[in-house]
């Protein structure tokens, strides 16, 4: 990737290389403590192997849009955003009891063999997965502070790390608190904003901007662009979770319905439904057996008949358009404007 032309594939390869080297070193250090830690160390690497590297890209362009040049030190700082995501994913899969991620068993299932002698193997594996997520979050901060950027630059961004962690935990807690409650679109959108939108788009942009010394107007513009786009990203995930191809998404299609999670898709379905459909949904959502069978198909059928997926598509389009209007108002340098426009489309229009 040159310093001016945005090449997403080349950027991803650079971030992947940073993560592969860094996490492999940390996994080796963990394994050196005791050979029994090998499976745990392996999950550190497994958690950071896959990904679109969107969070790193937003951090990178938050930096570049201020006028700063391409930088290997900045790339390392941006890559730390992907380890934050890996930590969040491990914890989220554990909380949701999700069986698959990127087509592979999630950490709390993959670690079962390591604790086969444990009196409660499932609980032992879940405890190990929780600690993998905790260590990943610590490693993210360590990569950031050892990125090679000047201490003064890092100091400008340090307060944003506390905000990132606080908002992420707030969103995860809100999802748990609303799970199983009466579906409500406003509540679901608040969960989306704090659990996903902020740490996926807005905060990486703000951190990149803070590192580069962005002024108030640009920071406000990053939020005006990042929040609606982050919401669009998660709304697309909601649709893909239930209507996408599991072979492509790498996730179990029944997760959201089986867990009665407060997705905007379910909330919009509930809002559009009459008494008869709401009664039907109550019966279907209470079905715990065979979640990938007839009950799941029946939920999809109700959603399609009420045109809830189409309503969520409108919500996605509205948010992408809002983000692009905010971007246009910033009058950024052409390379940054082109990259952030492309990222907006790739984040919201995708199959996985």
mmCIF file of C-alpha atoms in Angstrom:
data_model
loop_
_atom_site.group_PDB
_atom_site.id
_atom_site.type_symbol
_atom_site.label_atom_id
_atom_site.label_comp_id
_atom_site.label_asym_id
_atom_site.label_seq_id
_atom_site.Cartn_x
_atom_site.Cartn_y
_atom_site.Cartn_z
ATOM 1 C CA UNK A 1 0.000 0.000 0.000
ATOM 2 C CA UNK A 2 1.382 3.391 -0.936
ATOM 3 C CA UNK A 3 1.010 6.348 1.348
ATOM 4 C CA UNK A 4 -1.811 7.827 -0.756
ATOM 5 C CA UNK A 5 -3.795 5.001 -2.346
ATOM 6 C CA UNK A 6 -6.169 2.968 -0.191
ATOM 7 C CA UNK A 7 -5.761 -0.749 -0.776
ATOM 8 C CA UNK A 8 -7.915 -2.625 1.770
ATOM 9 C CA UNK A 9 -6.363 -6.031 1.045
ATOM 10 C CA UNK A 10 -2.814 -4.728 1.440
ATOM 11 C CA UNK A 11 -3.763 -2.909 4.636
ATOM 12 C CA UNK A 12 -5.348 -6.052 6.067
ATOM 13 C CA UNK A 13 -2.184 -8.008 5.260
ATOM 14 C CA UNK A 14 -0.066 -5.460 7.127
ATOM 15 C CA UNK A 15 -2.321 -5.578 10.193
ATOM 16 C CA UNK A 16 -2.439 -9.387 10.075
ATOM 17 C CA UNK A 17 1.369 -9.490 10.068
ATOM 18 C CA UNK A 18 1.592 -7.204 13.112
ATOM 19 C CA UNK A 19 -0.962 -9.266 15.026
ATOM 20 C CA UNK A 20 0.564 -12.593 14.040
ATOM 21 C CA UNK A 21 4.038 -11.607 15.275
ATOM 22 C CA UNK A 22 2.891 -9.900 18.455
ATOM 23 C CA UNK A 23 0.341 -12.478 19.609
ATOM 24 C CA UNK A 24 2.643 -15.395 18.754
ATOM 25 C CA UNK A 25 5.338 -13.875 20.985
ATOM 26 C CA UNK A 26 2.877 -13.411 23.820
ATOM 27 C CA UNK A 27 1.487 -16.924 23.369
ATOM 28 C CA UNK A 28 5.024 -18.340 23.553
ATOM 29 C CA UNK A 29 5.693 -16.421 26.768
ATOM 30 C CA UNK A 30 2.509 -17.811 28.283
ATOM 31 C CA UNK A 31 3.373 -21.375 27.248
ATOM 32 C CA UNK A 32 6.832 -21.021 28.795
ATOM 33 C CA UNK A 33 5.206 -20.676 32.209
ATOM 34 C CA UNK A 34 3.937 -24.257 31.965
ATOM 35 C CA UNK A 35 3.289 -26.639 29.038
ATOM 36 C CA UNK A 36 -0.273 -27.126 30.327
ATOM 37 C CA UNK A 37 -1.014 -23.558 29.193
ATOM 38 C CA UNK A 38 -0.501 -24.495 25.549
ATOM 39 C CA UNK A 39 -4.224 -24.755 24.683
ATOM 40 C CA UNK A 40 -4.898 -21.391 26.356
ATOM 41 C CA UNK A 41 -2.046 -19.798 24.420
ATOM 42 C CA UNK A 42 -3.451 -21.341 21.267
ATOM 43 C CA UNK A 43 -6.759 -19.576 21.837
ATOM 44 C CA UNK A 44 -4.975 -16.204 22.007
ATOM 45 C CA UNK A 45 -3.761 -16.834 18.475
ATOM 46 C CA UNK A 46 -7.041 -18.328 17.267
ATOM 47 C CA UNK A 47 -8.981 -15.298 18.521
ATOM 48 C CA UNK A 48 -6.840 -12.859 16.542
ATOM 49 C CA UNK A 49 -6.362 -14.796 13.292
ATOM 50 C CA UNK A 50 -9.551 -13.831 11.464
ATOM 51 C CA UNK A 51 -11.184 -10.478 10.828
ATOM 52 C CA UNK A 52 -11.881 -7.724 8.324
ATOM 53 C CA UNK A 53 -9.598 -5.316 10.257
ATOM 54 C CA UNK A 54 -12.171 -2.535 10.013
ATOM 55 C CA UNK A 55 -11.369 -1.185 13.476
ATOM 56 C CA UNK A 56 -7.691 -0.871 12.633
ATOM 57 C CA UNK A 57 -8.637 0.817 9.362
ATOM 58 C CA UNK A 58 -10.808 3.418 11.079
ATOM 59 C CA UNK A 59 -8.012 4.171 13.554
ATOM 60 C CA UNK A 60 -5.521 4.463 10.688
ATOM 61 C CA UNK A 61 -7.686 6.881 8.726
ATOM 62 C CA UNK A 62 -8.512 8.841 11.865
ATOM 63 C CA UNK A 63 -4.778 9.517 11.911
ATOM 64 C CA UNK A 64 -4.283 10.067 8.188
ATOM 65 C CA UNK A 65 -7.251 12.453 7.856
ATOM 66 C CA UNK A 66 -5.423 14.927 10.109
ATOM 67 C CA UNK A 67 -2.597 15.040 7.584
ATOM 68 C CA UNK A 68 -0.243 12.564 9.221
ATOM 69 C CA UNK A 69 1.748 10.181 6.987
ATOM 70 C CA UNK A 70 1.674 6.404 6.824
ATOM 71 C CA UNK A 71 3.533 5.020 9.832
ATOM 72 C CA UNK A 72 4.511 1.557 11.029
ATOM 73 C CA UNK A 73 4.213 2.748 14.631
ATOM 74 C CA UNK A 74 0.696 3.979 13.962
ATOM 75 C CA UNK A 75 -0.116 0.672 12.279
ATOM 76 C CA UNK A 76 0.842 -1.144 15.499
ATOM 77 C CA UNK A 77 -1.343 1.195 17.541
ATOM 78 C CA UNK A 78 -4.224 0.635 15.098
ATOM 79 C CA UNK A 79 -3.747 -3.136 15.252
ATOM 80 C CA UNK A 80 -4.395 -2.976 18.992
ATOM 81 C CA UNK A 81 -8.018 -2.134 18.133
ATOM 82 C CA UNK A 82 -8.322 -5.621 16.643
ATOM 83 C CA UNK A 83 -7.149 -7.234 19.883
ATOM 84 C CA UNK A 84 -9.812 -5.244 21.744
ATOM 85 C CA UNK A 85 -12.298 -6.760 19.299
ATOM 86 C CA UNK A 86 -10.889 -10.255 19.827
ATOM 87 C CA UNK A 87 -11.293 -9.854 23.592
ATOM 88 C CA UNK A 88 -14.863 -8.629 23.168
ATOM 89 C CA UNK A 89 -15.689 -11.551 20.875
ATOM 90 C CA UNK A 90 -14.338 -14.178 23.284
ATOM 91 C CA UNK A 91 -16.364 -12.665 26.135
ATOM 92 C CA UNK A 92 -19.457 -12.179 23.972
ATOM 93 C CA UNK A 93 -19.399 -15.776 22.743
ATOM 94 C CA UNK A 94 -19.036 -16.917 26.336
ATOM 95 C CA UNK A 95 -21.933 -14.769 27.574
ATOM 96 C CA UNK A 96 -24.156 -15.823 24.674
ATOM 97 C CA UNK A 97 -23.015 -19.460 24.750
ATOM 98 C CA UNK A 98 -22.368 -19.251 21.002
ATOM 99 C CA UNK A 99 -20.988 -22.462 19.468
ATOM 100 C CA UNK A 100 -19.300 -21.052 16.352
ATOM 101 C CA UNK A 101 -17.167 -18.094 15.313
ATOM 102 C CA UNK A 102 -15.570 -17.905 11.853
ATOM 103 C CA UNK A 103 -16.806 -21.448 11.309
ATOM 104 C CA UNK A 104 -14.778 -22.846 14.228
ATOM 105 C CA UNK A 105 -15.735 -23.794 17.804
ATOM 106 C CA UNK A 106 -15.690 -20.799 20.120
ATOM 107 C CA UNK A 107 -13.046 -20.595 22.854
ATOM 108 C CA UNK A 108 -15.212 -21.995 25.650
ATOM 109 C CA UNK A 109 -15.914 -25.088 23.525
ATOM 110 C CA UNK A 110 -12.442 -25.432 22.009
ATOM 111 C CA UNK A 111 -10.921 -25.554 25.501
ATOM 112 C CA UNK A 112 -13.053 -28.484 26.700
ATOM 113 C CA UNK A 113 -10.358 -31.032 25.855
ATOM 114 C CA UNK A 114 -7.848 -29.158 28.003
ATOM 115 C CA UNK A 115 -9.976 -29.734 31.104
ATOM 116 C CA UNK A 116 -11.337 -33.223 30.451
ATOM 117 C CA UNK A 117 -10.109 -34.258 33.916
ATOM 118 C CA UNK A 118 -11.963 -31.348 35.579
ATOM 119 C CA UNK A 119 -14.977 -32.401 37.710
ATOM 120 C CA UNK A 120 -17.065 -29.898 35.711
ATOM 121 C CA UNK A 121 -15.329 -29.679 32.300
ATOM 122 C CA UNK A 122 -17.821 -27.240 30.759
ATOM 123 C CA UNK A 123 -17.421 -24.796 33.638
ATOM 124 C CA UNK A 124 -13.641 -25.183 33.594
ATOM 125 C CA UNK A 125 -13.509 -24.428 29.878
ATOM 126 C CA UNK A 126 -15.749 -21.390 30.312
ATOM 127 C CA UNK A 127 -13.463 -20.084 33.054
ATOM 128 C CA UNK A 128 -10.432 -20.500 30.801
ATOM 129 C CA UNK A 129 -12.212 -18.667 27.971
ATOM 130 C CA UNK A 130 -13.049 -15.779 30.289
ATOM 131 C CA UNK A 131 -9.371 -15.475 31.196
ATOM 132 C CA UNK A 132 -8.357 -15.610 27.512
ATOM 133 C CA UNK A 133 -10.606 -12.614 26.895
ATOM 134 C CA UNK A 134 -9.177 -10.785 29.900
ATOM 135 C CA UNK A 135 -5.604 -11.374 28.739
ATOM 136 C CA UNK A 136 -6.423 -10.234 25.213
ATOM 137 C CA UNK A 137 -7.713 -6.906 26.526
ATOM 138 C CA UNK A 138 -4.503 -6.467 28.489
ATOM 139 C CA UNK A 139 -2.423 -7.330 25.423
ATOM 140 C CA UNK A 140 -4.315 -4.732 23.392
ATOM 141 C CA UNK A 141 -3.271 -1.999 25.787
ATOM 142 C CA UNK A 142 0.312 -3.248 25.836
ATOM 143 C CA UNK A 143 0.581 -3.227 22.031
ATOM 144 C CA UNK A 144 -0.828 0.295 21.970
ATOM 145 C CA UNK A 145 1.626 1.756 24.483
ATOM 146 C CA UNK A 146 4.620 -0.038 22.918
ATOM 147 C CA UNK A 147 3.647 0.872 19.359
ATOM 148 C CA UNK A 148 6.577 3.222 18.953
ATOM 149 C CA UNK A 149 4.575 6.436 18.784
ATOM 150 C CA UNK A 150 5.862 9.377 20.874
ATOM 151 C CA UNK A 151 4.735 9.436 24.486
ATOM 152 C CA UNK A 152 3.073 12.813 23.974
ATOM 153 C CA UNK A 153 0.917 11.368 21.177
ATOM 154 C CA UNK A 154 -0.052 8.353 23.281
ATOM 155 C CA UNK A 155 -0.917 10.628 26.187
ATOM 156 C CA UNK A 156 -3.498 12.455 24.072
ATOM 157 C CA UNK A 157 -5.294 9.196 23.339
ATOM 158 C CA UNK A 158 -4.995 7.479 26.708
ATOM 159 C CA UNK A 159 -8.278 8.862 28.166
ATOM 160 C CA UNK A 160 -10.145 7.414 25.190
ATOM 161 C CA UNK A 161 -9.113 3.899 26.197
ATOM 162 C CA UNK A 162 -11.038 4.235 29.444
ATOM 163 C CA UNK A 163 -14.071 5.464 27.517
ATOM 164 C CA UNK A 164 -13.783 2.595 25.047
ATOM 165 C CA UNK A 165 -13.746 -0.044 27.793
ATOM 166 C CA UNK A 166 -16.527 1.637 29.775
ATOM 167 C CA UNK A 167 -18.846 1.940 26.768
ATOM 168 C CA UNK A 168 -18.149 -1.606 25.604
ATOM 169 C CA UNK A 169 -18.932 -3.056 29.037
ATOM 170 C CA UNK A 170 -22.004 -0.819 29.353
ATOM 171 C CA UNK A 171 -23.341 -2.135 26.047
ATOM 172 C CA UNK A 172 -22.683 -5.754 26.964
ATOM 173 C CA UNK A 173 -24.394 -5.264 30.337
ATOM 174 C CA UNK A 174 -27.381 -3.573 28.702
ATOM 175 C CA UNK A 175 -27.757 -6.496 26.312
ATOM 176 C CA UNK A 176 -27.812 -8.921 29.233
ATOM 177 C CA UNK A 177 -30.264 -6.751 31.164
ATOM 178 C CA UNK A 178 -32.645 -6.520 28.188
ATOM 179 C CA UNK A 179 -32.346 -10.155 27.072
ATOM 180 C CA UNK A 180 -35.734 -11.860 27.395
ATOM 181 C CA UNK A 181 -37.561 -8.591 28.105
ATOM 182 C CA UNK A 182 -40.327 -7.216 25.886
ATOM 183 C CA UNK A 183 -38.680 -6.212 22.593
ATOM 184 C CA UNK A 184 -38.166 -2.463 22.278
ATOM 185 C CA UNK A 185 -36.477 -0.787 19.311
ATOM 186 C CA UNK A 186 -35.121 2.191 21.260
ATOM 187 C CA UNK A 187 -33.559 -0.112 23.865
ATOM 188 C CA UNK A 188 -32.096 -2.323 21.142
ATOM 189 C CA UNK A 189 -30.536 0.653 19.360
ATOM 190 C CA UNK A 190 -28.964 1.808 22.612
ATOM 191 C CA UNK A 191 -27.415 -1.623 23.074
ATOM 192 C CA UNK A 192 -26.095 -1.463 19.511
ATOM 193 C CA UNK A 193 -24.621 1.991 20.031
ATOM 194 C CA UNK A 194 -22.685 1.081 23.159
ATOM 195 C CA UNK A 195 -21.866 -2.556 22.510
ATOM 196 C CA UNK A 196 -20.782 -2.229 18.880
ATOM 197 C CA UNK A 197 -21.021 1.158 17.166
ATOM 198 C CA UNK A 198 -18.666 3.028 19.445
ATOM 199 C CA UNK A 199 -15.775 0.581 19.593
ATOM 200 C CA UNK A 200 -16.130 -0.515 15.965
ATOM 201 C CA UNK A 201 -16.077 2.886 14.248
ATOM 202 C CA UNK A 202 -16.314 5.992 16.419
ATOM 203 C CA UNK A 203 -13.674 5.267 19.045
ATOM 204 C CA UNK A 204 -11.012 3.906 16.665
ATOM 205 C CA UNK A 205 -11.465 7.077 14.600
ATOM 206 C CA UNK A 206 -11.250 9.276 17.690
ATOM 207 C CA UNK A 207 -8.181 7.445 18.963
ATOM 208 C CA UNK A 208 -6.443 7.798 15.602
ATOM 209 C CA UNK A 209 -7.418 11.457 15.541
ATOM 210 C CA UNK A 210 -6.222 12.044 19.104
ATOM 211 C CA UNK A 211 -2.868 10.437 18.308
ATOM 212 C CA UNK A 212 -2.541 12.811 15.368
ATOM 213 C CA UNK A 213 -3.686 15.913 17.280
ATOM 214 C CA UNK A 214 -7.104 16.348 15.641
ATOM 215 C CA UNK A 215 -9.027 19.509 16.537
ATOM 216 C CA UNK A 216 -12.499 19.673 18.056
ATOM 217 C CA UNK A 217 -14.373 20.116 14.765
ATOM 218 C CA UNK A 218 -12.748 17.048 13.239
ATOM 219 C CA UNK A 219 -13.366 14.981 16.372
ATOM 220 C CA UNK A 220 -17.027 15.986 16.344
ATOM 221 C CA UNK A 221 -17.186 15.030 12.673
ATOM 222 C CA UNK A 222 -15.684 11.635 13.426
ATOM 223 C CA UNK A 223 -18.483 10.993 15.936
ATOM 224 C CA UNK A 224 -21.152 12.245 13.528
ATOM 225 C CA UNK A 225 -19.826 9.812 10.918
ATOM 226 C CA UNK A 226 -18.870 6.951 13.221
ATOM 227 C CA UNK A 227 -21.936 6.461 15.382
ATOM 228 C CA UNK A 228 -24.553 5.990 12.651
ATOM 229 C CA UNK A 229 -22.141 3.902 10.609
ATOM 230 C CA UNK A 230 -21.368 1.683 13.593
ATOM 231 C CA UNK A 231 -25.084 1.199 14.147
ATOM 232 C CA UNK A 232 -25.532 0.278 10.479
ATOM 233 C CA UNK A 233 -22.730 -2.267 10.858
ATOM 234 C CA UNK A 234 -24.486 -4.018 13.738
ATOM 235 C CA UNK A 235 -27.919 -3.834 12.096
ATOM 236 C CA UNK A 236 -26.384 -5.666 9.143
ATOM 237 C CA UNK A 237 -25.012 -8.242 11.602
ATOM 238 C CA UNK A 238 -28.529 -8.704 12.999
ATOM 239 C CA UNK A 239 -29.854 -9.504 9.535
ATOM 240 C CA UNK A 240 -26.954 -11.775 8.642
ATOM 241 C CA UNK A 241 -27.292 -13.596 11.941
ATOM 242 C CA UNK A 242 -30.776 -14.812 11.075
ATOM 243 C CA UNK A 243 -30.991 -14.589 7.281
ATOM 244 C CA UNK A 244 -27.357 -14.963 6.220
ATOM 245 C CA UNK A 245 -25.651 -18.165 5.099
ATOM 246 C CA UNK A 246 -23.881 -19.776 8.103
ATOM 247 C CA UNK A 247 -21.289 -21.149 5.682
ATOM 248 C CA UNK A 248 -20.384 -17.545 4.862
ATOM 249 C CA UNK A 249 -20.989 -15.819 8.201
ATOM 250 C CA UNK A 250 -19.277 -18.569 10.204
ATOM 251 C CA UNK A 251 -21.882 -18.190 12.971
ATOM 252 C CA UNK A 252 -24.812 -20.284 14.133
ATOM 253 C CA UNK A 253 -27.993 -18.837 12.624
ATOM 254 C CA UNK A 254 -30.184 -19.549 15.645
ATOM 255 C CA UNK A 255 -28.096 -17.696 18.235
ATOM 256 C CA UNK A 256 -30.084 -14.460 18.489
ATOM 257 C CA UNK A 257 -33.515 -16.092 18.488
ATOM 258 C CA UNK A 258 -32.576 -18.962 20.781
ATOM 259 C CA UNK A 259 -31.008 -16.506 23.240
ATOM 260 C CA UNK A 260 -33.924 -14.023 22.961
ATOM 261 C CA UNK A 261 -31.395 -11.232 22.512
ATOM 262 C CA UNK A 262 -32.610 -7.639 22.156
ATOM 263 C CA UNK A 263 -31.825 -7.200 18.459
ATOM 264 C CA UNK A 264 -33.393 -4.383 16.471
ATOM 265 C CA UNK A 265 -34.672 -6.999 14.019
ATOM 266 C CA UNK A 266 -36.697 -8.731 16.723
ATOM 267 C CA UNK A 267 -37.817 -5.386 18.181
ATOM 268 C CA UNK A 268 -39.063 -4.167 14.808
ATOM 269 C CA UNK A 269 -40.843 -7.473 14.250
ATOM 270 C CA UNK A 270 -42.574 -7.058 17.611
ATOM 271 C CA UNK A 271 -43.487 -3.434 16.855
ATOM 272 C CA UNK A 272 -45.071 -4.388 13.535
ATOM 273 C CA UNK A 273 -46.874 -7.440 14.915
ATOM 274 C CA UNK A 274 -50.504 -7.590 15.994
ATOM 275 C CA UNK A 275 -51.792 -9.558 18.964
ATOM 276 C CA UNK A 276 -51.970 -12.837 17.060
ATOM 277 C CA UNK A 277 -48.425 -12.594 15.736
ATOM 278 C CA UNK A 278 -47.124 -11.529 19.150
ATOM 279 C CA UNK A 279 -48.714 -14.598 20.699
ATOM 280 C CA UNK A 280 -47.126 -16.744 18.005
ATOM 281 C CA UNK A 281 -43.729 -15.139 18.628
ATOM 282 C CA UNK A 282 -44.025 -15.719 22.388
ATOM 283 C CA UNK A 283 -44.598 -19.407 21.756
ATOM 284 C CA UNK A 284 -41.765 -19.674 19.246
ATOM 285 C CA UNK A 285 -39.238 -17.710 21.286
ATOM 286 C CA UNK A 286 -39.955 -19.929 24.248
ATOM 287 C CA UNK A 287 -38.984 -23.020 22.254
ATOM 288 C CA UNK A 288 -35.568 -24.227 23.395
ATOM 289 C CA UNK A 289 -35.535 -27.619 21.649
ATOM 290 C CA UNK A 290 -34.263 -27.933 18.087
ATOM 291 C CA UNK A 291 -33.498 -24.189 17.702
ATOM 292 C CA UNK A 292 -32.315 -24.687 14.128
ATOM 293 C CA UNK A 293 -35.489 -26.442 13.030
ATOM 294 C CA UNK A 294 -39.144 -25.611 12.586
ATOM 295 C CA UNK A 295 -39.354 -22.941 15.297
ATOM 296 C CA UNK A 296 -36.534 -20.913 13.764
ATOM 297 C CA UNK A 297 -38.070 -21.172 10.291
ATOM 298 C CA UNK A 298 -41.391 -20.044 11.720
ATOM 299 C CA UNK A 299 -39.793 -16.974 13.326
ATOM 300 C CA UNK A 300 -38.178 -16.104 9.987
ATOM 301 C CA UNK A 301 -41.538 -16.519 8.270
ATOM 302 C CA UNK A 302 -43.255 -14.111 10.672
ATOM 303 C CA UNK A 303 -40.469 -11.575 10.191
ATOM 304 C CA UNK A 304 -40.670 -11.797 6.420
ATOM 305 C CA UNK A 305 -44.457 -11.502 6.391
ATOM 306 C CA UNK A 306 -44.309 -8.387 8.542
ATOM 307 C CA UNK A 307 -41.470 -7.019 6.377
ATOM 308 C CA UNK A 308 -39.238 -6.513 9.402
ATOM 309 C CA UNK A 309 -36.055 -7.274 7.413
ATOM 310 C CA UNK A 310 -37.020 -4.563 4.919
ATOM 311 C CA UNK A 311 -37.518 -2.110 7.779
ATOM 312 C CA UNK A 312 -34.043 -2.905 9.126
ATOM 313 C CA UNK A 313 -32.621 -2.440 5.615
ATOM 314 C CA UNK A 314 -34.147 1.050 5.610
ATOM 315 C CA UNK A 315 -32.573 1.741 8.988
ATOM 316 C CA UNK A 316 -29.183 0.675 7.611
ATOM 317 C CA UNK A 317 -29.539 2.883 4.527
ATOM 318 C CA UNK A 318 -30.593 5.891 6.606
ATOM 319 C CA UNK A 319 -27.567 5.534 8.862
ATOM 320 C CA UNK A 320 -25.069 5.080 6.058
ATOM 321 C CA UNK A 321 -26.458 8.175 4.331
ATOM 322 C CA UNK A 322 -26.223 10.134 7.602
ATOM 323 C CA UNK A 323 -22.602 9.029 8.028
ATOM 324 C CA UNK A 324 -21.673 10.009 4.479
ATOM 325 C CA UNK A 325 -23.283 13.439 4.852
ATOM 326 C CA UNK A 326 -21.198 14.013 7.985
ATOM 327 C CA UNK A 327 -18.098 12.876 6.115
ATOM 328 C CA UNK A 328 -18.763 15.223 3.190
ATOM 329 C CA UNK A 329 -19.087 18.154 5.590
ATOM 330 C CA UNK A 330 -15.554 17.609 6.893
ATOM 331 C CA UNK A 331 -13.820 18.354 3.563
ATOM 332 C CA UNK A 332 -11.077 15.837 4.294
ATOM 333 C CA UNK A 333 -8.021 15.243 2.098
ATOM 334 C CA UNK A 334 -9.025 13.192 -0.936
ATOM 335 C CA UNK A 335 -7.315 9.918 0.095
ATOM 336 C CA UNK A 336 -8.947 9.971 3.537
ATOM 337 C CA UNK A 337 -12.356 10.903 2.153
ATOM 338 C CA UNK A 338 -12.181 8.113 -0.434
ATOM 339 C CA UNK A 339 -11.054 5.526 2.108
ATOM 340 C CA UNK A 340 -13.723 6.433 4.679
ATOM 341 C CA UNK A 341 -16.395 6.433 1.978
ATOM 342 C CA UNK A 342 -15.300 2.972 0.888
ATOM 343 C CA UNK A 343 -15.216 1.746 4.468
ATOM 344 C CA UNK A 344 -18.755 3.008 5.023
ATOM 345 C CA UNK A 345 -20.041 0.924 2.146
ATOM 346 C CA UNK A 346 -18.027 -2.184 3.021
ATOM 347 C CA UNK A 347 -19.118 -2.062 6.678
ATOM 348 C CA UNK A 348 -22.821 -1.917 5.872
ATOM 349 C CA UNK A 349 -23.071 -3.900 2.607
ATOM 350 C CA UNK A 350 -21.553 -7.334 3.165
ATOM 351 C CA UNK A 351 -22.346 -11.031 3.457
ATOM 352 C CA UNK A 352 -20.299 -11.890 6.532
#
